[in-house]
CSV table of C-alpha atoms and ligand atoms in Angstrom, one decimal:
chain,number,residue,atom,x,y,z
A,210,UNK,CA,71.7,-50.9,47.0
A,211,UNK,CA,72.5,-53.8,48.9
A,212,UNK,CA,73.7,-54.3,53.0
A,213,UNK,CA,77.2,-55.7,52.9
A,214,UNK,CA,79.4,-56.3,55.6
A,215,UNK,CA,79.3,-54.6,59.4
A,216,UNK,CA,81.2,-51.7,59.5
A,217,UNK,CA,81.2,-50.7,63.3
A,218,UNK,CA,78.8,-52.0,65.9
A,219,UNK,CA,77.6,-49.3,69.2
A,220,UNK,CA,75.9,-49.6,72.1
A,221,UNK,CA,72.3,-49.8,70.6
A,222,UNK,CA,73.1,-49.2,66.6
A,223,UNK,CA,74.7,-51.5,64.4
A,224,UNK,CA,76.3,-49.7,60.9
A,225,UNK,CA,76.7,-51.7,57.8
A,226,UNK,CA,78.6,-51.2,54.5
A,227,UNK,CA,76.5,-51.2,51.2
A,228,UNK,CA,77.5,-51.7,47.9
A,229,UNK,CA,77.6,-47.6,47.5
A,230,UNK,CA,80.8,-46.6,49.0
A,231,UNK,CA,79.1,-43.2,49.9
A,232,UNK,CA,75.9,-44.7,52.0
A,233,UNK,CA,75.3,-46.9,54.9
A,234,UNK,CA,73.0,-48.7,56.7
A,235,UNK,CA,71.9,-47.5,60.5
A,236,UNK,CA,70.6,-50.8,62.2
A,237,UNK,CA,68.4,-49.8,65.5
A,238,UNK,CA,68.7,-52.5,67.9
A,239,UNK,CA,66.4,-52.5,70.8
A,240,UNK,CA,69.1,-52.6,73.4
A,241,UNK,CA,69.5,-49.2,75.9
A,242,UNK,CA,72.3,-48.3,77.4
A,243,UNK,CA,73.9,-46.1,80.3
A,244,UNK,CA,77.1,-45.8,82.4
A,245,UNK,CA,79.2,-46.2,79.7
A,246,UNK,CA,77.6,-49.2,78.4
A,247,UNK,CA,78.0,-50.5,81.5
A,248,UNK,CA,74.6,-51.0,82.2
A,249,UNK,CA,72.4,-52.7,79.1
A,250,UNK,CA,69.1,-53.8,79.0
A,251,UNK,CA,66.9,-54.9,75.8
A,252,UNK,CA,63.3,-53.4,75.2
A,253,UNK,CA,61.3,-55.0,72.7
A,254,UNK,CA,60.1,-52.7,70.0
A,255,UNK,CA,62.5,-50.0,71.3
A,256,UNK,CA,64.7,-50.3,67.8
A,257,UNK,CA,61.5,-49.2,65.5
A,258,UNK,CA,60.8,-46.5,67.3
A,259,UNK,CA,64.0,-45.0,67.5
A,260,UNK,CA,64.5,-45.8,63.9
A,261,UNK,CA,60.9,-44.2,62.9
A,262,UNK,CA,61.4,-41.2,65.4
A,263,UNK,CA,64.8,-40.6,63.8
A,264,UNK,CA,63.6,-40.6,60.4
A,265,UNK,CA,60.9,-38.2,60.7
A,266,UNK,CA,62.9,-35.6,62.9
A,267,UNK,CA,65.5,-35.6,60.5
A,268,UNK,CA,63.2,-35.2,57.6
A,269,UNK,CA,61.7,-32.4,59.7
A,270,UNK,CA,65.1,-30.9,59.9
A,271,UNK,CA,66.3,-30.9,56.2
A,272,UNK,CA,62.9,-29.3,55.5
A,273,UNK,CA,64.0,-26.3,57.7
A,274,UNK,CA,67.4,-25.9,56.0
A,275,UNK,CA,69.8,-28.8,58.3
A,276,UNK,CA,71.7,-30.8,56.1
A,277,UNK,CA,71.6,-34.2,57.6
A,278,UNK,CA,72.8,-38.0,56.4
A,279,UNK,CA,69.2,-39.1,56.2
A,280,UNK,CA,68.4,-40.5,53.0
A,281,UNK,CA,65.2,-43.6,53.1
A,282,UNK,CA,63.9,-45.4,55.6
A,283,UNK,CA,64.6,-48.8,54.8
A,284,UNK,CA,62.6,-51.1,57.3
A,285,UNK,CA,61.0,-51.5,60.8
A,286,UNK,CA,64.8,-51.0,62.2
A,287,UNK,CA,66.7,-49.8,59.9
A,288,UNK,CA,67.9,-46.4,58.2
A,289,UNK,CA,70.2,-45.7,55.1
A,290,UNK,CA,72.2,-42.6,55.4
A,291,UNK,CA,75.0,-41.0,54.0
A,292,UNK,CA,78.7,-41.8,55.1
A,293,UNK,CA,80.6,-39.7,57.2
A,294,UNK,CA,83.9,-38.3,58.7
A,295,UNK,CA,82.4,-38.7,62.2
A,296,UNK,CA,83.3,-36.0,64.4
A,297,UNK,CA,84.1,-37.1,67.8
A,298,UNK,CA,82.4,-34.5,69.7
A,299,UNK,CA,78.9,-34.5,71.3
A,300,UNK,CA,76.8,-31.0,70.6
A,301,UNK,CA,74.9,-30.4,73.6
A,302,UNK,CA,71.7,-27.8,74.1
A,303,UNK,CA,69.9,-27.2,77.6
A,304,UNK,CA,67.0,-25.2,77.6
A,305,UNK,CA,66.3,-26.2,81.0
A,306,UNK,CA,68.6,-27.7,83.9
A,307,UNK,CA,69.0,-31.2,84.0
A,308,UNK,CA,71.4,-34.0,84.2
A,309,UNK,CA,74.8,-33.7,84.3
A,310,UNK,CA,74.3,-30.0,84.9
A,311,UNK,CA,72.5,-30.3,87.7
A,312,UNK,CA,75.1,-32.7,89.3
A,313,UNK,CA,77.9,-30.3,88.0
A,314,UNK,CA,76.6,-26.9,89.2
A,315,UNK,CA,74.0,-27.6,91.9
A,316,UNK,CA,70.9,-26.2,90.9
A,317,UNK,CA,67.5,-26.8,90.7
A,318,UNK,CA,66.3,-29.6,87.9
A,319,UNK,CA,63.3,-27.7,85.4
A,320,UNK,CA,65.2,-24.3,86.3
A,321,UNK,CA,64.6,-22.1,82.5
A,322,UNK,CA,68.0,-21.4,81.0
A,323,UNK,CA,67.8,-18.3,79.1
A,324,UNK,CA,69.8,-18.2,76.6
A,325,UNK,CA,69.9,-21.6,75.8
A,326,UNK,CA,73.3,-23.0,77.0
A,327,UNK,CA,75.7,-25.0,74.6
A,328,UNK,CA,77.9,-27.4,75.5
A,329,UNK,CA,80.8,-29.8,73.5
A,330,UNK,CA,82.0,-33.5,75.2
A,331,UNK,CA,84.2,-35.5,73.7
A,332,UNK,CA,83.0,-38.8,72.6
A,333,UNK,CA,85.8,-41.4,74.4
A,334,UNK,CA,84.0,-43.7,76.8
A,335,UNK,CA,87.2,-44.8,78.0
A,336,UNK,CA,87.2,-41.1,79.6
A,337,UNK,CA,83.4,-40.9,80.2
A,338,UNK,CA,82.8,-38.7,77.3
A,339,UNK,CA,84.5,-35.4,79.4
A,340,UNK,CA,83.7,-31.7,78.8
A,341,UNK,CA,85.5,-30.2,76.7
A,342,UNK,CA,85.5,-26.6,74.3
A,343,UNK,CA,87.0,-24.7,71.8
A,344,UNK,CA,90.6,-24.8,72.6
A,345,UNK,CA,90.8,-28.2,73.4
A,346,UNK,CA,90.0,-28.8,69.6
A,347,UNK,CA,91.8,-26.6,68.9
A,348,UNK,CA,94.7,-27.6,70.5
A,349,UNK,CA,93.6,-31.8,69.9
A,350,UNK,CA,92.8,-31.0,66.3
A,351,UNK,CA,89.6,-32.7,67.2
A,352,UNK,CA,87.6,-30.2,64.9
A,353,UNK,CA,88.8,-26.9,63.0
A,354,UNK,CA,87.2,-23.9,64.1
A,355,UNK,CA,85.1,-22.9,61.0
A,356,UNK,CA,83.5,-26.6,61.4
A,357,UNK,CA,83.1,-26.1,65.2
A,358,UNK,CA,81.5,-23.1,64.8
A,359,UNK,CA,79.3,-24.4,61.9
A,360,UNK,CA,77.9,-27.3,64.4
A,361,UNK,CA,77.4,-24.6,67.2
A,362,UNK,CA,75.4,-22.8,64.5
A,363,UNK,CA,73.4,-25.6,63.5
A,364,UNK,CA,72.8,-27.1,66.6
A,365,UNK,CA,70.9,-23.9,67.9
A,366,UNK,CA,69.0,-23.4,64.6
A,367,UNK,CA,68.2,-27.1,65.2
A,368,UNK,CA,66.8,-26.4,69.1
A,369,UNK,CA,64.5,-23.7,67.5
A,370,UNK,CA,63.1,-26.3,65.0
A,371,UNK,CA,62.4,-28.9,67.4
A,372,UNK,CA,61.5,-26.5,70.2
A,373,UNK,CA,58.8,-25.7,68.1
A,374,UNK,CA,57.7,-29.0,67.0
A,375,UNK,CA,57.8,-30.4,70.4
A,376,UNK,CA,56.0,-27.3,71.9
A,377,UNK,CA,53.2,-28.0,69.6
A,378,UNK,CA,53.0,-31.8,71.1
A,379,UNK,CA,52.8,-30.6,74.7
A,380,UNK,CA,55.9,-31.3,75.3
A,381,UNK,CA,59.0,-29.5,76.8
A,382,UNK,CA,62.8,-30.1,75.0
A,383,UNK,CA,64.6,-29.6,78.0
A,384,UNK,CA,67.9,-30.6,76.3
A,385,UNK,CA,69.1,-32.9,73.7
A,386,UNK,CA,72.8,-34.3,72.1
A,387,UNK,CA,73.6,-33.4,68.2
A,388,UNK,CA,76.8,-35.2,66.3
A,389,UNK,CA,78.0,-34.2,63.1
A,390,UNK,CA,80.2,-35.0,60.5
A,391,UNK,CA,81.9,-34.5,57.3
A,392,UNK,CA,80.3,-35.6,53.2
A,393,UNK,CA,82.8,-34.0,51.0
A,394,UNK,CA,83.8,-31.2,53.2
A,395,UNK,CA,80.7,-29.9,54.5
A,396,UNK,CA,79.6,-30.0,58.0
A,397,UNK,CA,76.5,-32.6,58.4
A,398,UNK,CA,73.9,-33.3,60.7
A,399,UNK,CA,74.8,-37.7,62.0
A,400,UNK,CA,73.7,-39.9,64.2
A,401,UNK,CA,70.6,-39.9,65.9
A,402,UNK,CA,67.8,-37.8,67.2
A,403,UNK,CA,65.3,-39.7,70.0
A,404,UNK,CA,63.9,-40.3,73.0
A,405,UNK,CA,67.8,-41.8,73.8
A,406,UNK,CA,69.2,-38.9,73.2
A,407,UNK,CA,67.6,-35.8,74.5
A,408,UNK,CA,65.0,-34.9,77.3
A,409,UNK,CA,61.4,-34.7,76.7
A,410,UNK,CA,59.2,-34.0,79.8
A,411,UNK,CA,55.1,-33.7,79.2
A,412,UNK,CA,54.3,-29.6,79.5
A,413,UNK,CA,51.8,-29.9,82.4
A,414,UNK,CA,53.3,-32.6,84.7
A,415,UNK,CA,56.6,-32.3,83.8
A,416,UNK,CA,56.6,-36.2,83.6
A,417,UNK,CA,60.0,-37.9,82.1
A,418,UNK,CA,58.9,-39.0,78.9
A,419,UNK,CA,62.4,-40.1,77.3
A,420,UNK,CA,66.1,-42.2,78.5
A,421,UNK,CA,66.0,-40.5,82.4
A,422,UNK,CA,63.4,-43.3,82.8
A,423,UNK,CA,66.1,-46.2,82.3
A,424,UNK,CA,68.7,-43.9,83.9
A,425,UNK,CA,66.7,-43.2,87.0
A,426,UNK,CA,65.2,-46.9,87.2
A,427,UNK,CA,61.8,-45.9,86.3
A,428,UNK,CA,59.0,-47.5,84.5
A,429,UNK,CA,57.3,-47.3,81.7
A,430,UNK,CA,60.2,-46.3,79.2
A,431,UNK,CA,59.0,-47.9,76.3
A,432,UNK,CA,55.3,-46.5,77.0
A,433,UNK,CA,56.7,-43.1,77.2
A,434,UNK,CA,59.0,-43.5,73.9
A,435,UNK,CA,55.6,-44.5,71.7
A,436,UNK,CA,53.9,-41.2,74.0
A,437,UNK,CA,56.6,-38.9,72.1
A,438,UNK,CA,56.5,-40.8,69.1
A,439,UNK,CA,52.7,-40.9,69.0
A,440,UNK,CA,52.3,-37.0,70.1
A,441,UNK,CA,54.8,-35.6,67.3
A,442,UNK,CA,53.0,-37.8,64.3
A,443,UNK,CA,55.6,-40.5,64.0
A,444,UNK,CA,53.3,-43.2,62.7
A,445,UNK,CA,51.0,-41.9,61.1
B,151,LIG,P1,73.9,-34.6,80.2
B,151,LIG,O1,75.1,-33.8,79.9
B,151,LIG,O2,72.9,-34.0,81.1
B,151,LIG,O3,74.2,-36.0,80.6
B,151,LIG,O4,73.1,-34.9,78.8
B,151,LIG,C1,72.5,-33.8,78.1
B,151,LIG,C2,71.7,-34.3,76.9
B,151,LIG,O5,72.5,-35.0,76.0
B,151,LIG,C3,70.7,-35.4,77.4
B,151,LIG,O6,69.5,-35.2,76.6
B,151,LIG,C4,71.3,-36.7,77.0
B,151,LIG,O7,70.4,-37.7,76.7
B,151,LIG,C5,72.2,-36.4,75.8
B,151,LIG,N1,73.4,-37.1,75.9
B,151,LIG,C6,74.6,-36.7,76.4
B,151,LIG,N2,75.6,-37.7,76.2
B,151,LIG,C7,75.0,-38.7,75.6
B,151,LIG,C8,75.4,-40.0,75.1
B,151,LIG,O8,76.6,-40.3,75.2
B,151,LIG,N3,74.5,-40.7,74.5
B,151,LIG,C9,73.2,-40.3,74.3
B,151,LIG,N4,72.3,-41.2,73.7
B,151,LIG,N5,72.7,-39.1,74.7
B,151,LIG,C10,73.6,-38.3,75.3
């Protein structure tokens, strides 16, 4: 298997072609970004532990039964993984208030949301990645409803895995962003799972141990990245 040409380049992962038609390459850059990309800064070492995070959620998750695009880890930085039909939606689980629902609804950031709550965004920067649900796809053909309804499916069977794995590290998944997509048909687990893309505060202090800490102008992000990383067995 060999790394061929770039196929599409994000915000802080770069995807190349390989000489398999069927599997890419998932290149972790140590860039961060929010606003849109409007606002990028570069944190050295940041793009191995994304890519090593990843890698061992992932593997945690096809253990439990989640069919995901992981298939080696290649390198410090990069990944290779199965191609997809990218869905353009964003899955969304909040087990606690945060973010943009927070801002949205007013309430109290840390507040326990019980049931879970699930939420779908579209992915179009352009927009700001708006809310969405089911009858938009509908209506868009974004997603059919069978696939839709197999990502809502997954994604909560996902939060109970990872709840449990980040309970056991002392740490509380207050919410976290899922996208899928299709290999032959069949709904898979894509992208990424990290410290970028969910919330992971430390059980007793509730400190910020994940992306809020670029968002929010705080220190310590990369420190807090290798604290998750380190607490959930990433490198050993
Ligand atoms: P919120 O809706 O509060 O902005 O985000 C909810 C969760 O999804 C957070 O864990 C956040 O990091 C993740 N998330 C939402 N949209 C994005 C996105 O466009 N990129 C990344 N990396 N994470 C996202």
């Amino acid at each position: 298997m060999k790394k061929t040409s770039e196929m599409y380049r994000g915000k802080t992962k770069t995807v190349y072609f390989t000489d398999n038609p069927n599997l890419l390459i998932l290149e972790f850059r140590n860039e961060i970004s929010a606003l849109d990309g409007k606002h990028i800064e570069t944190f050295e070492r940041k793009g191995l532990i994304n890519n090593n995070f990843n890698y061992l959620i992932m593997k945690k998750l096809m253990k439990s039964g989640i069919p995901t695009h992981m298939e080696q880890l290649l390198s410090d930085n990069q990944s290779l993984v199965k191609k997809l039909t990218m869905i353009p939606i964003e899955c969304i689980i909040r087990n606690r208030a945060a973010g943009s629902l927070i801002n949205r609804l007013g309430i109290i950031e840390g507040v326990l949301l019980n049931p879970p709550i699930f939420d779908i965004f579209l992915k179009n920067d352009l927009q700001h990645d708006p809310m969405i649900n089911e009858s938009y796809c509908e209506t868009f053909g974004w997603v059919s409803k069978e696939n839709l309804s197999n990502m809502k499916q997954l994604t909560y069977k996902a939060n109970k895995i990872l709840n449990n794995i980040f309970d056991n590290a002392g740490l509380i998944l207050v919410d976290f962003k899922l996208e899928f997509g299709l290999f032959n048909g069949q709904v898979i687990l894509g992208d990424e799972f990290s410290p970028d893309s969910s919330r992971l505060w430390d059980k007793k202090t509730k400190y910020k141990l994940d992306k809020d800490r670029f968002r929010y102008g705080l220190n310590n992000l990369i420190k807090s990245y290798e604290e998750v990383a380190n607490r959930i067995g990433v490198f050993i």
